[in-house]
mmCIF file of C-alpha atoms in Angstrom:
data_model
loop_
_atom_site.group_PDB
_atom_site.id
_atom_site.type_symbol
_atom_site.label_atom_id
_atom_site.label_comp_id
_atom_site.label_asym_id
_atom_site.label_seq_id
_atom_site.Cartn_x
_atom_site.Cartn_y
_atom_site.Cartn_z
ATOM 1 C CA UNK A 279 -5.309 -45.823 -72.568
ATOM 2 C CA UNK A 280 -6.665 -46.029 -76.393
ATOM 3 C CA UNK A 281 -10.272 -47.238 -77.248
ATOM 4 C CA UNK A 282 -10.717 -49.002 -80.735
ATOM 5 C CA UNK A 283 -12.969 -46.325 -81.798
ATOM 6 C CA UNK A 284 -10.081 -43.752 -81.545
ATOM 7 C CA UNK A 285 -7.106 -46.191 -82.449
ATOM 8 C CA UNK A 286 -9.870 -46.395 -86.246
ATOM 9 C CA UNK A 287 -10.207 -42.749 -85.968
ATOM 10 C CA UNK A 288 -6.355 -42.547 -86.172
ATOM 11 C CA UNK A 289 -6.765 -45.496 -89.064
ATOM 12 C CA UNK A 290 -9.229 -43.176 -91.011
ATOM 13 C CA UNK A 291 -6.116 -40.343 -91.158
ATOM 14 C CA UNK A 292 -4.229 -42.912 -93.519
ATOM 15 C CA UNK A 293 -5.000 -41.880 -96.965
ATOM 16 C CA UNK A 294 -4.670 -44.938 -99.894
ATOM 17 C CA UNK A 295 -2.545 -42.320 -102.061
ATOM 18 C CA UNK A 296 -3.704 -44.579 -104.889
ATOM 19 C CA UNK A 297 -7.204 -44.200 -104.113
ATOM 20 C CA UNK A 298 -7.960 -41.177 -102.030
ATOM 21 C CA UNK A 299 -10.334 -42.713 -99.335
ATOM 22 C CA UNK A 300 -8.956 -43.510 -96.080
ATOM 23 C CA UNK A 301 -7.904 -46.861 -94.993
ATOM 24 C CA UNK A 302 -10.741 -47.803 -92.358
ATOM 25 C CA UNK A 303 -13.512 -46.982 -95.622
ATOM 26 C CA UNK A 304 -11.901 -48.180 -97.577
ATOM 27 C CA UNK A 305 -12.441 -51.451 -96.268
ATOM 28 C CA UNK A 306 -8.794 -52.453 -95.345
ATOM 29 C CA UNK A 307 -8.776 -52.388 -91.539
ATOM 30 C CA UNK A 308 -9.742 -55.975 -90.816
ATOM 31 C CA UNK A 309 -9.326 -55.497 -87.113
ATOM 32 C CA UNK A 310 -7.808 -53.480 -84.491
ATOM 33 C CA UNK A 311 -6.868 -55.164 -81.076
ATOM 34 C CA UNK A 312 -6.602 -52.726 -78.013
ATOM 35 C CA UNK A 313 -4.786 -54.132 -75.022
ATOM 36 C CA UNK A 314 -2.977 -51.846 -71.897
ATOM 37 C CA UNK A 315 0.351 -51.486 -73.213
ATOM 38 C CA UNK A 316 -0.629 -53.057 -76.649
ATOM 39 C CA UNK A 317 -2.378 -52.148 -79.736
ATOM 40 C CA UNK A 318 -2.325 -54.864 -83.096
ATOM 41 C CA UNK A 319 -4.036 -53.959 -86.460
ATOM 42 C CA UNK A 320 -4.347 -56.466 -88.919
ATOM 43 C CA UNK A 321 -4.990 -54.633 -92.192
ATOM 44 C CA UNK A 322 -5.554 -55.806 -95.963
ATOM 45 C CA UNK A 323 -5.110 -54.077 -99.290
ATOM 46 C CA UNK A 324 -6.906 -53.586 -102.387
ATOM 47 C CA UNK A 325 -4.569 -56.728 -104.140
ATOM 48 C CA UNK A 326 -1.494 -58.805 -103.324
ATOM 49 C CA UNK A 327 0.128 -56.231 -105.938
ATOM 50 C CA UNK A 328 0.097 -53.389 -104.618
ATOM 51 C CA UNK A 329 2.728 -51.573 -104.690
ATOM 52 C CA UNK A 330 2.243 -49.689 -101.385
ATOM 53 C CA UNK A 331 1.995 -52.293 -99.101
ATOM 54 C CA UNK A 332 4.453 -51.245 -96.975
ATOM 55 C CA UNK A 333 4.121 -47.551 -97.312
ATOM 56 C CA UNK A 334 0.527 -48.130 -95.914
ATOM 57 C CA UNK A 335 1.700 -50.493 -92.825
ATOM 58 C CA UNK A 336 4.594 -47.883 -92.130
ATOM 59 C CA UNK A 337 1.579 -44.824 -92.245
ATOM 60 C CA UNK A 338 -0.724 -46.841 -89.867
ATOM 61 C CA UNK A 339 1.671 -47.729 -87.566
ATOM 62 C CA UNK A 340 2.816 -43.635 -87.490
ATOM 63 C CA UNK A 341 -0.802 -43.122 -87.052
ATOM 64 C CA UNK A 342 -1.342 -45.228 -84.215
ATOM 65 C CA UNK A 343 1.752 -44.505 -82.173
ATOM 66 C CA UNK A 344 1.012 -41.139 -82.766
ATOM 67 C CA UNK A 345 -2.227 -41.884 -81.537
ATOM 68 C CA UNK A 346 -1.437 -44.555 -78.192
ATOM 69 C CA UNK A 347 0.376 -43.394 -74.854
ATOM 70 C CA UNK A 348 4.139 -43.363 -74.973
ATOM 71 C CA UNK A 349 5.725 -47.068 -74.606
ATOM 72 C CA UNK A 350 2.699 -49.182 -76.167
ATOM 73 C CA UNK A 351 3.362 -51.450 -78.692
ATOM 74 C CA UNK A 352 2.435 -51.498 -81.704
ATOM 75 C CA UNK A 353 1.910 -53.813 -84.340
ATOM 76 C CA UNK A 354 0.756 -53.477 -88.204
ATOM 77 C CA UNK A 355 0.000 -56.907 -89.521
ATOM 78 C CA UNK A 356 -0.675 -57.826 -93.532
ATOM 79 C CA UNK A 357 -3.260 -60.301 -93.905
ATOM 80 C CA UNK A 358 -5.360 -61.502 -96.954
ATOM 81 C CA UNK A 359 -8.182 -63.566 -95.300
ATOM 82 C CA UNK A 360 -10.570 -62.941 -96.282
ATOM 83 C CA UNK A 361 -9.942 -61.674 -99.959
ATOM 84 C CA UNK A 362 -10.622 -57.830 -99.910
ATOM 85 C CA UNK A 363 -13.947 -56.849 -102.382
ATOM 86 C CA UNK A 364 -15.132 -53.355 -102.898
ATOM 87 C CA UNK A 365 -17.955 -54.744 -101.073
ATOM 88 C CA UNK A 366 -16.440 -53.865 -97.713
ATOM 89 C CA UNK A 367 -15.880 -50.137 -98.440
ATOM 90 C CA UNK A 368 -17.852 -48.104 -96.277
ATOM 91 C CA UNK A 369 -20.969 -45.651 -98.247
ATOM 92 C CA UNK A 370 -19.033 -42.651 -97.714
ATOM 93 C CA UNK A 371 -16.383 -44.332 -99.496
ATOM 94 C CA UNK A 372 -18.228 -45.640 -102.233
ATOM 95 C CA UNK A 373 -20.287 -42.086 -102.601
ATOM 96 C CA UNK A 374 -17.106 -40.745 -102.486
ATOM 97 C CA UNK A 375 -15.706 -42.683 -105.958
ATOM 98 C CA UNK A 376 -18.736 -41.973 -107.032
ATOM 99 C CA UNK A 377 -20.083 -45.812 -107.359
ATOM 100 C CA UNK A 378 -23.809 -46.495 -107.406
ATOM 101 C CA UNK A 379 -25.743 -48.897 -105.586
#
């Protein structure tokens, strides 16, 4: 069975094409629930108007499917609560984007 950390590692392979940072370090992954036979991830976008929501959702599902055992039910859901804000980014993401503070 896949662990939560392994699922997050898989999601780190999903790069936001507009920003160039993975979705975990951007703070877009709100939760990953790993159970025998299923994985459910809740992600968000930086804004509701993000034109890439279907691309990022599909990429997240694909990354989890590749990491999970065959036959695992994988679902990635977009959620909007709480709204994303830059404080949710990891220190590595902030450094990569040149943010100070």
